[in-house]
C-alpha cells in the first residue's frame, strides 16, 4: 500500500481467488446483462439503462472497447460449470465471426473507420434472436429497471460473498475498487455503499425474488446479507473479524 501511494496509485488489499475482487464481481454483472439480452432486451437498451444509472458505458459497449476475445479466451479455459454459458452465446459467436469489438470494426456494434461511436447493427439483432431460440428462451419485453436491478444486485451479492470469505477486509475496499477501477458512479458510493443505501432487507427481498424467478444457481442470497439483515446492520464498517 505504501508503494501504491508512492507511485500515485490507489491500492486495495485482496485475498486470492479467481478474478480477485473486481473481475470476480464483474462476472455476475456481465452474466445478467447477457441473460437480459437473450430474454428480450437489445444491446442498446442494456447499455443505455446502465449508462443512465451512472456507469460511463454499458456492458456491451465496454466489451467492444476491451475486446470481446479477452473474455472469450478466459471462458474457453474454464468449465461451463463455472459460468452461465447461455449468457455468453452471442458474445462467443461474435468472436468466432471475427467481430471482436472496436479493434476489428465490429462487435455488438459496428464502427466506422476512425470513429469509436457504436452504431446499432441488424446482424447482431438476428444473431441474438437465433441464439435465444436455440437456447430455448421465450423473448419478452424487459424494463430498464429490471436490467439495472439484476446487474447491480449481482454485483452486490458477489461482493457480500467476497466479504464473507475474507477476500476483502472491508466493504469500503470493494467500493474503492469499483469506483476507481470499474466506473461505478461515485455519487452512489460503490456497490456495497449503494446496498446500504437501498437497505439490506430490500436487497435480500429482491435477490430472493430472482431466486424464485431464475433459480438458485446464481441467485442464492449471500449468507452475509442474511446475517446483517438479521442483526439489523449494514455493510459499511460493520463486518466483524
PDB file of C-alpha atoms in Angstrom:
ATOM      1  CA  UNK A   1       0.000   0.000   0.000  1.00  0.00           C
ATOM      2  CA  UNK A   2       2.918   2.302   0.721  1.00  0.00           C
ATOM      3  CA  UNK A   3       4.360   1.583  -2.709  1.00  0.00           C
ATOM      4  CA  UNK A   4       0.982   2.252  -4.326  1.00  0.00           C
ATOM      5  CA  UNK A   5       0.842   5.682  -2.665  1.00  0.00           C
ATOM      6  CA  UNK A   6       4.420   6.435  -3.696  1.00  0.00           C
ATOM      7  CA  UNK A   7       3.643   5.834  -7.380  1.00  0.00           C
ATOM      8  CA  UNK A   8       0.338   7.714  -7.005  1.00  0.00           C
ATOM      9  CA  UNK A   9      -1.912   4.678  -7.460  1.00  0.00           C
ATOM     10  CA  UNK A  10      -4.868   3.588  -5.355  1.00  0.00           C
ATOM     11  CA  UNK A  11      -4.090   0.259  -3.697  1.00  0.00           C
ATOM     12  CA  UNK A  12      -6.563  -2.207  -2.211  1.00  0.00           C
ATOM     13  CA  UNK A  13      -5.626  -5.399  -0.370  1.00  0.00           C
ATOM     14  CA  UNK A  14      -7.313  -8.504  -1.788  1.00  0.00           C
ATOM     15  CA  UNK A  15      -7.165 -12.181  -0.985  1.00  0.00           C
ATOM     16  CA  UNK A  16      -6.555 -14.648  -3.803  1.00  0.00           C
ATOM     17  CA  UNK A  17      -9.475 -16.064  -5.797  1.00  0.00           C
ATOM     18  CA  UNK A  18     -10.483 -16.216  -9.448  1.00  0.00           C
ATOM     19  CA  UNK A  19     -10.808 -12.606 -10.597  1.00  0.00           C
ATOM     20  CA  UNK A  20      -9.817 -11.202  -7.181  1.00  0.00           C
ATOM     21  CA  UNK A  21     -12.378  -8.531  -6.202  1.00  0.00           C
ATOM     22  CA  UNK A  22     -13.212  -6.597  -9.357  1.00  0.00           C
ATOM     23  CA  UNK A  23     -13.315  -9.232 -12.080  1.00  0.00           C
ATOM     24  CA  UNK A  24     -14.949 -11.817  -9.857  1.00  0.00           C
ATOM     25  CA  UNK A  25     -17.847  -9.438  -9.281  1.00  0.00           C
ATOM     26  CA  UNK A  26     -17.876  -8.387 -12.924  1.00  0.00           C
ATOM     27  CA  UNK A  27     -18.764 -11.954 -13.959  1.00  0.00           C
ATOM     28  CA  UNK A  28     -22.208 -11.622 -12.389  1.00  0.00           C
ATOM     29  CA  UNK A  29     -22.747  -8.166 -13.870  1.00  0.00           C
ATOM     30  CA  UNK A  30     -21.888  -9.413 -17.376  1.00  0.00           C
ATOM     31  CA  UNK A  31     -23.930 -12.584 -16.854  1.00  0.00           C
ATOM     32  CA  UNK A  32     -27.129 -10.727 -16.034  1.00  0.00           C
ATOM     33  CA  UNK A  33     -26.609  -8.302 -18.921  1.00  0.00           C
ATOM     34  CA  UNK A  34     -26.147 -11.254 -21.285  1.00  0.00           C
ATOM     35  CA  UNK A  35     -29.204 -13.069 -19.947  1.00  0.00           C
ATOM     36  CA  UNK A  36     -31.351  -9.935 -20.225  1.00  0.00           C
ATOM     37  CA  UNK A  37     -30.252  -9.737 -23.860  1.00  0.00           C
ATOM     38  CA  UNK A  38     -31.196 -13.381 -24.502  1.00  0.00           C
ATOM     39  CA  UNK A  39     -34.535 -12.863 -22.738  1.00  0.00           C
ATOM     40  CA  UNK A  40     -35.574  -9.892 -24.860  1.00  0.00           C
ATOM     41  CA  UNK A  41     -33.542  -6.708 -24.307  1.00  0.00           C
ATOM     42  CA  UNK A  42     -31.332  -5.227 -27.023  1.00  0.00           C
ATOM     43  CA  UNK A  43     -27.655  -4.320 -26.512  1.00  0.00           C
ATOM     44  CA  UNK A  44     -28.612  -0.678 -26.973  1.00  0.00           C
ATOM     45  CA  UNK A  45     -31.303  -0.847 -24.273  1.00  0.00           C
ATOM     46  CA  UNK A  46     -28.994  -2.584 -21.807  1.00  0.00           C
ATOM     47  CA  UNK A  47     -26.169  -0.116 -22.388  1.00  0.00           C
ATOM     48  CA  UNK A  48     -28.480   2.897 -22.097  1.00  0.00           C
ATOM     49  CA  UNK A  49     -30.061   1.555 -18.891  1.00  0.00           C
ATOM     50  CA  UNK A  50     -26.665   1.159 -17.226  1.00  0.00           C
ATOM     51  CA  UNK A  51     -25.418   4.495 -18.593  1.00  0.00           C
ATOM     52  CA  UNK A  52     -28.497   6.219 -17.183  1.00  0.00           C
ATOM     53  CA  UNK A  53     -27.799   4.523 -13.830  1.00  0.00           C
ATOM     54  CA  UNK A  54     -24.417   6.263 -13.866  1.00  0.00           C
ATOM     55  CA  UNK A  55     -21.919   3.886 -15.461  1.00  0.00           C
ATOM     56  CA  UNK A  56     -19.594   5.544 -18.021  1.00  0.00           C
ATOM     57  CA  UNK A  57     -20.720   2.957 -20.596  1.00  0.00           C
ATOM     58  CA  UNK A  58     -22.876  -0.147 -20.691  1.00  0.00           C
ATOM     59  CA  UNK A  59     -21.559  -3.732 -20.563  1.00  0.00           C
ATOM     60  CA  UNK A  60     -21.837  -4.415 -24.306  1.00  0.00           C
ATOM     61  CA  UNK A  61     -20.056  -1.201 -25.275  1.00  0.00           C
ATOM     62  CA  UNK A  62     -17.446  -1.960 -22.594  1.00  0.00           C
ATOM     63  CA  UNK A  63     -16.901  -5.408 -24.093  1.00  0.00           C
ATOM     64  CA  UNK A  64     -16.419  -3.908 -27.535  1.00  0.00           C
ATOM     65  CA  UNK A  65     -13.872  -1.429 -26.172  1.00  0.00           C
ATOM     66  CA  UNK A  66     -11.890  -4.028 -24.192  1.00  0.00           C
ATOM     67  CA  UNK A  67     -12.105  -6.698 -26.886  1.00  0.00           C
ATOM     68  CA  UNK A  68     -14.676  -9.497 -26.777  1.00  0.00           C
ATOM     69  CA  UNK A  69     -11.952 -12.044 -27.431  1.00  0.00           C
ATOM     70  CA  UNK A  70     -10.383 -11.459 -23.990  1.00  0.00           C
ATOM     71  CA  UNK A  71     -13.323 -12.866 -22.021  1.00  0.00           C
ATOM     72  CA  UNK A  72     -13.854 -15.470 -24.775  1.00  0.00           C
ATOM     73  CA  UNK A  73     -10.371 -16.908 -24.177  1.00  0.00           C
ATOM     74  CA  UNK A  74     -10.966 -16.937 -20.418  1.00  0.00           C
ATOM     75  CA  UNK A  75     -14.227 -18.884 -20.895  1.00  0.00           C
ATOM     76  CA  UNK A  76     -12.522 -21.336 -23.231  1.00  0.00           C
ATOM     77  CA  UNK A  77     -10.102 -22.213 -20.434  1.00  0.00           C
ATOM     78  CA  UNK A  78     -12.863 -22.749 -17.867  1.00  0.00           C
ATOM     79  CA  UNK A  79     -15.567 -25.340 -17.282  1.00  0.00           C
ATOM     80  CA  UNK A  80     -19.160 -24.392 -18.121  1.00  0.00           C
ATOM     81  CA  UNK A  81     -19.957 -25.255 -14.503  1.00  0.00           C
ATOM     82  CA  UNK A  82     -18.106 -22.075 -13.544  1.00  0.00           C
ATOM     83  CA  UNK A  83     -20.195 -19.648 -15.592  1.00  0.00           C
ATOM     84  CA  UNK A  84     -23.586 -19.282 -17.272  1.00  0.00           C
ATOM     85  CA  UNK A  85     -22.936 -20.404 -20.853  1.00  0.00           C
ATOM     86  CA  UNK A  86     -26.275 -19.100 -22.193  1.00  0.00           C
ATOM     87  CA  UNK A  87     -25.367 -15.563 -21.136  1.00  0.00           C
ATOM     88  CA  UNK A  88     -22.383 -15.574 -23.496  1.00  0.00           C
ATOM     89  CA  UNK A  89     -23.631 -17.495 -26.552  1.00  0.00           C
ATOM     90  CA  UNK A  90     -23.897 -14.274 -28.544  1.00  0.00           C
ATOM     91  CA  UNK A  91     -20.522 -12.991 -27.320  1.00  0.00           C
ATOM     92  CA  UNK A  92     -18.834 -16.243 -28.389  1.00  0.00           C
ATOM     93  CA  UNK A  93     -20.482 -16.282 -31.794  1.00  0.00           C
ATOM     94  CA  UNK A  94     -19.432 -12.701 -32.459  1.00  0.00           C
ATOM     95  CA  UNK A  95     -15.806 -13.515 -31.644  1.00  0.00           C
ATOM     96  CA  UNK A  96     -15.916 -16.587 -33.878  1.00  0.00           C
ATOM     97  CA  UNK A  97     -17.139 -14.295 -36.697  1.00  0.00           C
ATOM     98  CA  UNK A  98     -14.059 -12.100 -36.017  1.00  0.00           C
ATOM     99  CA  UNK A  99     -16.289  -9.394 -34.547  1.00  0.00           C
ATOM    100  CA  UNK A 100     -14.054  -8.698 -31.554  1.00  0.00           C
ATOM    101  CA  UNK A 101     -15.109  -5.114 -30.925  1.00  0.00           C
ATOM    102  CA  UNK A 102     -13.648  -1.746 -31.810  1.00  0.00           C
ATOM    103  CA  UNK A 103     -10.302  -3.195 -32.878  1.00  0.00           C
ATOM    104  CA  UNK A 104     -11.921  -5.182 -35.705  1.00  0.00           C
ATOM    105  CA  UNK A 105     -14.530  -2.545 -36.583  1.00  0.00           C
ATOM    106  CA  UNK A 106     -17.440  -4.612 -35.289  1.00  0.00           C
ATOM    107  CA  UNK A 107     -18.627  -6.392 -32.166  1.00  0.00           C
ATOM    108  CA  UNK A 108     -22.017  -5.841 -30.564  1.00  0.00           C
ATOM    109  CA  UNK A 109     -21.983  -2.649 -32.612  1.00  0.00           C
ATOM    110  CA  UNK A 110     -20.379  -1.607 -35.874  1.00  0.00           C
ATOM    111  CA  UNK A 111     -17.820   1.189 -36.047  1.00  0.00           C
ATOM    112  CA  UNK A 112     -16.860   3.477 -38.874  1.00  0.00           C
ATOM    113  CA  UNK A 113     -13.111   3.873 -39.607  1.00  0.00           C
ATOM    114  CA  UNK A 114     -11.539   6.370 -37.202  1.00  0.00           C
ATOM    115  CA  UNK A 115     -14.735   6.686 -35.148  1.00  0.00           C
ATOM    116  CA  UNK A 116     -15.449   4.944 -31.839  1.00  0.00           C
ATOM    117  CA  UNK A 117     -19.167   5.766 -31.841  1.00  0.00           C
ATOM    118  CA  UNK A 118     -21.133   2.490 -31.509  1.00  0.00           C
ATOM    119  CA  UNK A 119     -23.726   2.030 -34.238  1.00  0.00           C
ATOM    120  CA  UNK A 120     -26.599  -0.483 -33.981  1.00  0.00           C
ATOM    121  CA  UNK A 121     -26.220  -3.484 -36.279  1.00  0.00           C
ATOM    122  CA  UNK A 122     -29.120  -5.575 -37.573  1.00  0.00           C
ATOM    123  CA  UNK A 123     -26.754  -8.541 -37.969  1.00  0.00           C
ATOM    124  CA  UNK A 124     -26.363  -8.676 -34.184  1.00  0.00           C
ATOM    125  CA  UNK A 125     -30.132  -8.470 -33.672  1.00  0.00           C
ATOM    126  CA  UNK A 126     -30.545 -11.549 -35.880  1.00  0.00           C
ATOM    127  CA  UNK A 127     -27.772 -13.425 -34.048  1.00  0.00           C
ATOM    128  CA  UNK A 128     -29.379 -12.685 -30.663  1.00  0.00           C
ATOM    129  CA  UNK A 129     -32.751 -13.981 -31.846  1.00  0.00           C
ATOM    130  CA  UNK A 130     -31.172 -17.116 -33.322  1.00  0.00           C
ATOM    131  CA  UNK A 131     -29.144 -17.932 -30.208  1.00  0.00           C
ATOM    132  CA  UNK A 132     -32.077 -17.209 -27.892  1.00  0.00           C
ATOM    133  CA  UNK A 133     -34.288 -19.563 -29.888  1.00  0.00           C
ATOM    134  CA  UNK A 134     -31.646 -22.313 -29.876  1.00  0.00           C
ATOM    135  CA  UNK A 135     -31.231 -21.957 -26.095  1.00  0.00           C
ATOM    136  CA  UNK A 136     -34.997 -22.138 -25.533  1.00  0.00           C
ATOM    137  CA  UNK A 137     -35.615 -18.584 -24.349  1.00  0.00           C
ATOM    138  CA  UNK A 138     -39.083 -17.117 -24.809  1.00  0.00           C
ATOM    139  CA  UNK A 139     -38.294 -13.484 -25.517  1.00  0.00           C
ATOM    140  CA  UNK A 140     -40.276 -10.781 -23.753  1.00  0.00           C
ATOM    141  CA  UNK A 141     -40.291  -7.086 -23.018  1.00  0.00           C
ATOM    142  CA  UNK A 142     -37.776  -6.218 -20.269  1.00  0.00           C
ATOM    143  CA  UNK A 143     -37.829  -2.904 -18.433  1.00  0.00           C
ATOM    144  CA  UNK A 144     -34.771  -0.730 -17.847  1.00  0.00           C
ATOM    145  CA  UNK A 145     -35.489  -1.066 -14.126  1.00  0.00           C
ATOM    146  CA  UNK A 146     -35.147  -4.864 -14.288  1.00  0.00           C
ATOM    147  CA  UNK A 147     -31.898  -4.622 -16.255  1.00  0.00           C
ATOM    148  CA  UNK A 148     -30.331  -2.269 -13.714  1.00  0.00           C
ATOM    149  CA  UNK A 149     -31.635  -4.210 -10.727  1.00  0.00           C
ATOM    150  CA  UNK A 150     -30.341  -7.570 -11.937  1.00  0.00           C
ATOM    151  CA  UNK A 151     -26.921  -6.249 -12.948  1.00  0.00           C
ATOM    152  CA  UNK A 152     -26.386  -4.275  -9.733  1.00  0.00           C
ATOM    153  CA  UNK A 153     -27.772  -6.924  -7.379  1.00  0.00           C
ATOM    154  CA  UNK A 154     -25.398  -9.442  -8.966  1.00  0.00           C
ATOM    155  CA  UNK A 155     -22.512  -7.123  -8.060  1.00  0.00           C
ATOM    156  CA  UNK A 156     -23.766  -6.642  -4.510  1.00  0.00           C
ATOM    157  CA  UNK A 157     -24.411 -10.322  -3.816  1.00  0.00           C
ATOM    158  CA  UNK A 158     -20.982 -11.389  -5.052  1.00  0.00           C
ATOM    159  CA  UNK A 159     -19.392  -8.523  -3.145  1.00  0.00           C
ATOM    160  CA  UNK A 160     -21.063  -9.825   0.011  1.00  0.00           C
ATOM    161  CA  UNK A 161     -19.673 -13.316  -0.679  1.00  0.00           C
ATOM    162  CA  UNK A 162     -16.210 -11.804  -1.117  1.00  0.00           C
ATOM    163  CA  UNK A 163     -16.542 -10.108   2.276  1.00  0.00           C
ATOM    164  CA  UNK A 164     -17.903 -13.264   3.861  1.00  0.00           C
ATOM    165  CA  UNK A 165     -14.921 -15.273   2.588  1.00  0.00           C
ATOM    166  CA  UNK A 166     -12.413 -12.681   3.777  1.00  0.00           C
ATOM    167  CA  UNK A 167     -11.181 -11.899   0.245  1.00  0.00           C
ATOM    168  CA  UNK A 168     -11.866  -8.251   1.113  1.00  0.00           C
ATOM    169  CA  UNK A 169     -11.488  -6.958   4.663  1.00  0.00           C
ATOM    170  CA  UNK A 170     -13.927  -4.049   4.450  1.00  0.00           C
ATOM    171  CA  UNK A 171     -16.911  -3.209   2.266  1.00  0.00           C
ATOM    172  CA  UNK A 172     -15.277   0.151   1.543  1.00  0.00           C
ATOM    173  CA  UNK A 173     -12.338  -1.683  -0.108  1.00  0.00           C
ATOM    174  CA  UNK A 174     -14.781  -3.173  -2.617  1.00  0.00           C
ATOM    175  CA  UNK A 175     -16.289   0.254  -3.219  1.00  0.00           C
ATOM    176  CA  UNK A 176     -12.836   1.775  -3.794  1.00  0.00           C
ATOM    177  CA  UNK A 177     -12.147  -0.922  -6.421  1.00  0.00           C
ATOM    178  CA  UNK A 178     -15.435  -0.336  -8.202  1.00  0.00           C
ATOM    179  CA  UNK A 179     -15.486   3.445  -8.119  1.00  0.00           C
ATOM    180  CA  UNK A 180     -11.869   3.818  -9.243  1.00  0.00           C
ATOM    181  CA  UNK A 181     -11.406   0.768 -11.450  1.00  0.00           C
ATOM    182  CA  UNK A 182     -14.777  -0.120 -12.949  1.00  0.00           C
ATOM    183  CA  UNK A 183     -16.633   3.160 -13.344  1.00  0.00           C
ATOM    184  CA  UNK A 184     -19.313   2.628 -10.697  1.00  0.00           C
ATOM    185  CA  UNK A 185     -20.872   6.076 -10.176  1.00  0.00           C
ATOM    186  CA  UNK A 186     -19.125   7.911  -7.348  1.00  0.00           C
ATOM    187  CA  UNK A 187     -22.284   9.632  -6.203  1.00  0.00           C
ATOM    188  CA  UNK A 188     -23.753   6.186  -5.438  1.00  0.00           C
ATOM    189  CA  UNK A 189     -20.703   5.369  -3.312  1.00  0.00           C
ATOM    190  CA  UNK A 190     -19.830   1.962  -4.786  1.00  0.00           C
ATOM    191  CA  UNK A 191     -21.895  -1.255  -4.893  1.00  0.00           C
ATOM    192  CA  UNK A 192     -21.729  -2.007  -1.170  1.00  0.00           C
ATOM    193  CA  UNK A 193     -22.494   1.535  -0.055  1.00  0.00           C
ATOM    194  CA  UNK A 194     -25.345   1.552  -2.579  1.00  0.00           C
ATOM    195  CA  UNK A 195     -26.657  -1.666  -0.996  1.00  0.00           C
ATOM    196  CA  UNK A 196     -26.630   0.063   2.395  1.00  0.00           C
ATOM    197  CA  UNK A 197     -28.496   2.980   0.836  1.00  0.00           C
ATOM    198  CA  UNK A 198     -31.155   0.666  -0.614  1.00  0.00           C
ATOM    199  CA  UNK A 199     -31.406  -1.208   2.691  1.00  0.00           C
ATOM    200  CA  UNK A 200     -30.107  -4.748   3.050  1.00  0.00           C
ATOM    201  CA  UNK A 201     -33.607  -6.015   3.822  1.00  0.00           C
ATOM    202  CA  UNK A 202     -34.731  -4.707   0.423  1.00  0.00           C
ATOM    203  CA  UNK A 203     -31.632  -6.189  -1.241  1.00  0.00           C
ATOM    204  CA  UNK A 204     -32.364  -9.580   0.335  1.00  0.00           C
ATOM    205  CA  UNK A 205     -36.003  -9.385  -0.720  1.00  0.00           C
ATOM    206  CA  UNK A 206     -35.111  -8.713  -4.372  1.00  0.00           C
ATOM    207  CA  UNK A 207     -32.362 -11.359  -4.548  1.00  0.00           C
ATOM    208  CA  UNK A 208     -34.850 -13.839  -3.088  1.00  0.00           C
ATOM    209  CA  UNK A 209     -37.370 -12.785  -5.746  1.00  0.00           C
ATOM    210  CA  UNK A 210     -34.909 -13.541  -8.548  1.00  0.00           C
ATOM    211  CA  UNK A 211     -34.083 -16.816  -6.809  1.00  0.00           C
ATOM    212  CA  UNK A 212     -37.724 -17.822  -7.300  1.00  0.00           C
ATOM    213  CA  UNK A 213     -37.820 -16.473 -10.862  1.00  0.00           C
ATOM    214  CA  UNK A 214     -34.499 -17.811 -12.155  1.00  0.00           C
ATOM    215  CA  UNK A 215     -33.375 -20.484  -9.725  1.00  0.00           C
ATOM    216  CA  UNK A 216     -30.733 -20.761  -7.040  1.00  0.00           C
ATOM    217  CA  UNK A 217     -27.636 -21.351  -9.186  1.00  0.00           C
ATOM    218  CA  UNK A 218     -26.777 -17.656  -9.415  1.00  0.00           C
ATOM    219  CA  UNK A 219     -29.400 -16.131  -7.137  1.00  0.00           C
ATOM    220  CA  UNK A 220     -28.651 -17.654  -3.746  1.00  0.00           C
ATOM    221  CA  UNK A 221     -28.517 -14.759  -1.238  1.00  0.00           C
ATOM    222  CA  UNK A 222     -25.115 -14.348   0.355  1.00  0.00           C
ATOM    223  CA  UNK A 223     -25.035 -15.658   3.946  1.00  0.00           C
ATOM    224  CA  UNK A 224     -23.563 -12.319   4.966  1.00  0.00           C
ATOM    225  CA  UNK A 225     -26.571 -10.393   3.668  1.00  0.00           C
ATOM    226  CA  UNK A 226     -28.877 -12.656   5.654  1.00  0.00           C
ATOM    227  CA  UNK A 227     -26.695 -12.243   8.739  1.00  0.00           C
ATOM    228  CA  UNK A 228     -26.601  -8.448   8.507  1.00  0.00           C
ATOM    229  CA  UNK A 229     -30.360  -8.224   7.943  1.00  0.00           C
ATOM    230  CA  UNK A 230     -30.988 -10.421  10.974  1.00  0.00           C
ATOM    231  CA  UNK A 231     -28.692  -8.211  13.072  1.00  0.00           C
ATOM    232  CA  UNK A 232     -30.277  -5.074  11.547  1.00  0.00           C
ATOM    233  CA  UNK A 233     -26.844  -3.871  10.459  1.00  0.00           C
ATOM    234  CA  UNK A 234     -25.341  -2.572   7.218  1.00  0.00           C
ATOM    235  CA  UNK A 235     -22.133  -3.489   5.374  1.00  0.00           C
ATOM    236  CA  UNK A 236     -20.057  -0.378   5.963  1.00  0.00           C
ATOM    237  CA  UNK A 237     -17.590  -0.745   8.811  1.00  0.00           C
ATOM    238  CA  UNK A 238     -19.890  -3.273  10.451  1.00  0.00           C
ATOM    239  CA  UNK A 239     -18.230  -6.518   9.422  1.00  0.00           C
ATOM    240  CA  UNK A 240     -16.767  -8.340  12.396  1.00  0.00           C
ATOM    241  CA  UNK A 241     -13.390 -10.039  12.007  1.00  0.00           C
TER     242      UNK A 241
END
